Amino acid sequence: MSKEKETRSRFLPKDHPRYVSLDIRHRIMKGFDDNVVAKAGLIAHGRGEAFDYVVGEQTNQPAKGAIKAAAAALLLAKHPVISVNGNVAALVPKELVALAEVAKAKLEINLFYHTEERLSAIKSYLRGAGAKEILGLQMEDQVSIPELSSLRRHVDPEGIYIADLVVVPLEDGDRTKALKKFQKKVIAIDLNPLSRTAQWADITIVDNIIRCMPLLTEEVKNLSGTDAQILQKIVDAFNNRENLGKMIEIMGEYLRDLAAKGIYIPEAAKVFAEMKEDV
Ligand code: PTJ
């Protein structure tokens, strides 16, 4: 049995009620061990888990609307680029390659905590998932985008630098703002509708990347071959401000519903109700 399989069978019992969540967390932990995920990526993942609770761990209607608009925008773009960081490479490597293929987009590694070791580890993950072309690999060939001081400013001259649209999953807000100011259309994937990334993007998909990547790829497939005018109408009809508002509203309603219940897990509620009757 491989070390990985042994760890999984020891710590991740398949019948655990939170198996799916633990499995995803394990991917991040393995990514950290493999030098793919930054230490701060562990914290970012925890924040994502917390927000996922508050959206009911499901793809809500506004997220579906954002996915459709994002698919249409990807198909309209001339030079779409998907920006890849450590968390994304650890969580959805195959899905990234699949989306890049159907949307004819390029994959570019762009790291906040940039080191040559991490770059190389992420490249291996993407290659293992079937990626043929990966941009952002030669630091000496990179160019800088203005109004950004983090290492994320270094971008590939064949990728983000000339892109008309950039997909930024699990991103930090500074770069999203800089990309916007650099005239790029930005699609963000972020479970936190309050994050600066979510607020600065043109289209924000407030959903777990694990759930929305396959849906986005499917939507691109569904819409491919659609007349450009119709695609443009889909994009024009989408309003990110309204969509974020709806997501925040859903979170509020969900929390109000939970507040009314107090104990929302049916089995636990039943046990406590029975205990009360016994007294
Ligand atoms: O790999 P690097 O060096 O480029 O660094 C990547 C991280 C993620 C560490 C860096 O971009 C960072 O610090 O990001 P932030 O500012 O923590 O933002 C990450 C956002 O992603 C937060 O708003 C989280 O709520 C959100 N998030 C975390 N996990 C998920 C998620 N959104 C969607 N799906 C998730 N699974």
Coordinates of N, CA and C and ligand atoms in Angstrom, one line a residue, residues 24 28 36-52 84-88 91 110-115 118 122 152 169-173 189-198 205-212, ligand 1:
I24 N -11.3 16.7 0.9 CA -10.8 18.0 0.3 C -9.7 18.6 1.1
I28 N -5.5 19.4 0.3 CA -4.7 20.6 0.6 C -3.5 20.3 1.5
V36 N 3.4 22.3 -2.9 CA 2.5 23.0 -3.8 C 1.7 24.1 -3.1
V37 N 1.2 23.8 -2.0 CA 0.4 24.8 -1.2 C 1.3 25.5 -0.2
A38 N 1.1 26.9 -0.2 CA 1.8 27.7 0.7 C 1.2 27.5 2.1
K39 N 2.0 27.9 3.2 CA 1.5 27.8 4.5 C 0.2 28.6 4.7
A40 N 0.3 29.8 4.1 CA -0.9 30.6 4.1 C -2.1 30.0 3.4
G41 N -1.8 29.1 2.5 CA -2.9 28.4 1.8 C -3.7 27.5 2.7
L42 N -3.1 27.0 3.8 CA -3.9 26.2 4.8 C -4.9 27.1 5.4
I43 N -4.5 28.4 5.8 CA -5.4 29.3 6.4 C -6.5 29.7 5.4
A44 N -6.1 29.9 4.2 CA -7.1 30.3 3.2 C -8.2 29.2 3.0
H45 N -7.7 28.0 3.1 CA -8.6 26.9 2.9 C -9.6 26.8 4.1
G46 N -9.1 27.1 5.3 CA -10.0 27.1 6.5 C -11.1 28.2 6.4
R47 N -10.7 29.3 5.8 CA -11.7 30.4 5.6 C -12.7 29.9 4.6
G48 N -12.2 29.3 3.5 CA -13.2 28.8 2.5 C -14.1 27.8 3.1
E49 N -13.6 26.9 4.0 CA -14.5 25.9 4.6 C -15.6 26.6 5.4
A50 N -15.2 27.6 6.2 CA -16.2 28.3 7.0 C -17.3 29.0 6.2
F51 N -16.8 29.6 5.1 CA -17.8 30.3 4.2 C -18.7 29.2 3.5
D52 N -18.1 28.1 3.2 CA -18.9 27.0 2.5 C -20.1 26.6 3.4
V84 N -3.2 30.1 -12.0 CA -3.2 29.0 -11.1 C -2.3 29.3 -9.9
N85 N -2.8 29.1 -8.7 CA -1.9 29.2 -7.5 C -1.9 27.8 -6.8
G86 N -1.2 27.7 -5.7 CA -1.0 26.5 -5.0 C -2.3 25.7 -4.6
N87 N -3.2 26.5 -4.0 CA -4.4 25.8 -3.5 C -5.2 25.2 -4.7
V88 N -5.3 26.0 -5.8 CA -6.1 25.6 -6.9 C -5.4 24.3 -7.6
L91 N -6.3 21.4 -5.4 CA -7.7 20.9 -5.3 C -8.2 20.4 -6.6
N110 N 0.8 31.6 -11.2 CA 1.1 33.0 -10.7 C 0.9 32.9 -9.1
L111 N 2.0 33.1 -8.5 CA 2.0 32.8 -7.0 C 2.2 34.1 -6.2
F112 N 1.5 34.1 -5.1 CA 1.7 35.2 -4.1 C 3.0 34.9 -3.3
Y113 N 3.2 33.6 -2.9 CA 4.4 33.2 -2.1 C 5.3 32.5 -3.1
H114 N 5.9 33.3 -4.0 CA 6.6 32.7 -5.1 C 8.0 32.1 -4.7
T115 N 8.2 30.8 -5.0 CA 9.6 30.3 -4.9 C 9.7 29.4 -6.1
R118 N 8.3 25.9 -5.3 CA 6.8 25.7 -5.5 C 6.4 25.7 -6.9
I122 N 4.2 22.8 -8.6 CA 2.9 23.0 -9.2 C 2.9 22.6 -10.7
R152 N 3.1 38.7 -7.3 CA 2.1 38.4 -8.3 C 2.2 39.3 -9.5
P169 N -9.0 32.2 -9.5 CA -9.6 31.5 -8.4 C -8.8 31.6 -7.1
L170 N -9.5 31.8 -6.0 CA -8.9 31.8 -4.6 C -7.8 32.8 -4.6
E171 N -8.1 34.0 -4.9 CA -7.1 35.1 -5.2 C -7.0 36.1 -4.0
D172 N -5.9 36.9 -4.0 CA -5.9 38.0 -3.1 C -6.3 39.2 -3.8
G173 N -7.0 40.1 -3.0 CA -7.7 41.3 -3.6 C -6.8 42.3 -4.4
I189 N -13.4 33.2 -8.5 CA -14.1 32.1 -7.8 C -13.7 32.3 -6.4
D190 N -14.6 32.6 -5.5 CA -14.3 32.9 -4.1 C -15.5 32.7 -3.3
L191 N -15.4 31.9 -2.3 CA -16.6 31.6 -1.4 C -16.9 32.8 -0.5
N192 N -16.0 33.7 -0.4 CA -16.3 34.9 0.4 C -16.8 36.1 -0.4
P193 N -18.1 36.4 -0.4 CA -18.5 37.5 -1.3 C -18.1 38.9 -0.8
L194 N -17.5 38.9 0.5 CA -17.0 40.1 1.0 C -15.6 40.4 0.7
S195 N -14.9 39.4 0.2 CA -13.5 39.6 -0.1 C -13.2 40.7 -1.1
R196 N -12.1 41.3 -1.1 CA -11.8 42.4 -2.1 C -11.7 41.8 -3.5
T197 N -11.3 40.5 -3.6 CA -11.3 39.9 -4.9 C -12.8 39.8 -5.5
A198 N -13.7 39.3 -4.6 CA -15.1 39.2 -5.0 C -15.6 40.5 -5.4
I205 N -18.0 34.1 -8.9 CA -18.7 32.9 -8.7 C -18.5 32.6 -7.2
V206 N -19.5 32.8 -6.4 CA -19.4 32.5 -4.9 C -19.8 31.1 -4.7
D207 N -18.8 30.2 -4.8 CA -19.0 28.8 -4.7 C -17.7 28.1 -4.4
N208 N -17.8 26.9 -4.0 CA -16.5 26.1 -3.7 C -16.0 25.7 -5.1
I209 N -14.7 25.9 -5.3 CA -14.0 25.6 -6.5 C -14.2 24.2 -6.9
I210 N -14.3 23.3 -5.9 CA -14.5 21.9 -6.2 C -15.8 21.6 -6.9
R211 N -16.9 22.4 -6.5 CA -18.2 22.2 -7.1 C -18.3 22.9 -8.4
C212 N -17.8 24.2 -8.5 CA -18.1 25.0 -9.6 C -17.2 24.7 -10.9
Ligands
PTJ1 O1 -0.3 29.7 -3.8 P1 0.0 31.2 -3.6 O2 1.4 31.5 -3.1 O3 -0.4 32.1 -4.8 O4 -1.0 31.7 -2.4 C1 -2.4 31.4 -2.5 C2 -3.2 31.9 -1.3 C3 -4.6 31.3 -1.3 C4 -2.5 31.6 0.0 C5 -3.3 33.4 -1.5 O5 -3.9 33.7 -2.7 C6 -4.2 34.1 -0.4 O6 -3.6 34.5 0.6 O7 -5.5 34.2 -0.7 P2 -6.5 34.8 0.4 O8 -6.4 36.3 0.5 O9 -6.5 34.0 1.7 O10 -7.9 34.5 -0.3 C7 -8.3 33.2 -0.7 C8 -9.8 33.3 -0.8 O11 -10.3 32.0 -1.3 C9 -10.6 33.5 0.5 O12 -11.6 34.5 0.3 C10 -11.3 32.1 0.8 O13 -12.6 32.3 1.4 C11 -11.4 31.6 -0.6 N1 -11.5 30.1 -0.7 C12 -10.7 29.2 0.1 N2 -11.0 28.0 -0.3 C13 -11.9 28.0 -1.3 C14 -12.2 29.4 -1.6 N3 -13.1 29.8 -2.5 C15 -13.6 28.8 -3.3 N4 -13.4 27.5 -3.1 C16 -12.5 27.1 -2.1 N5 -12.3 25.8 -2.0

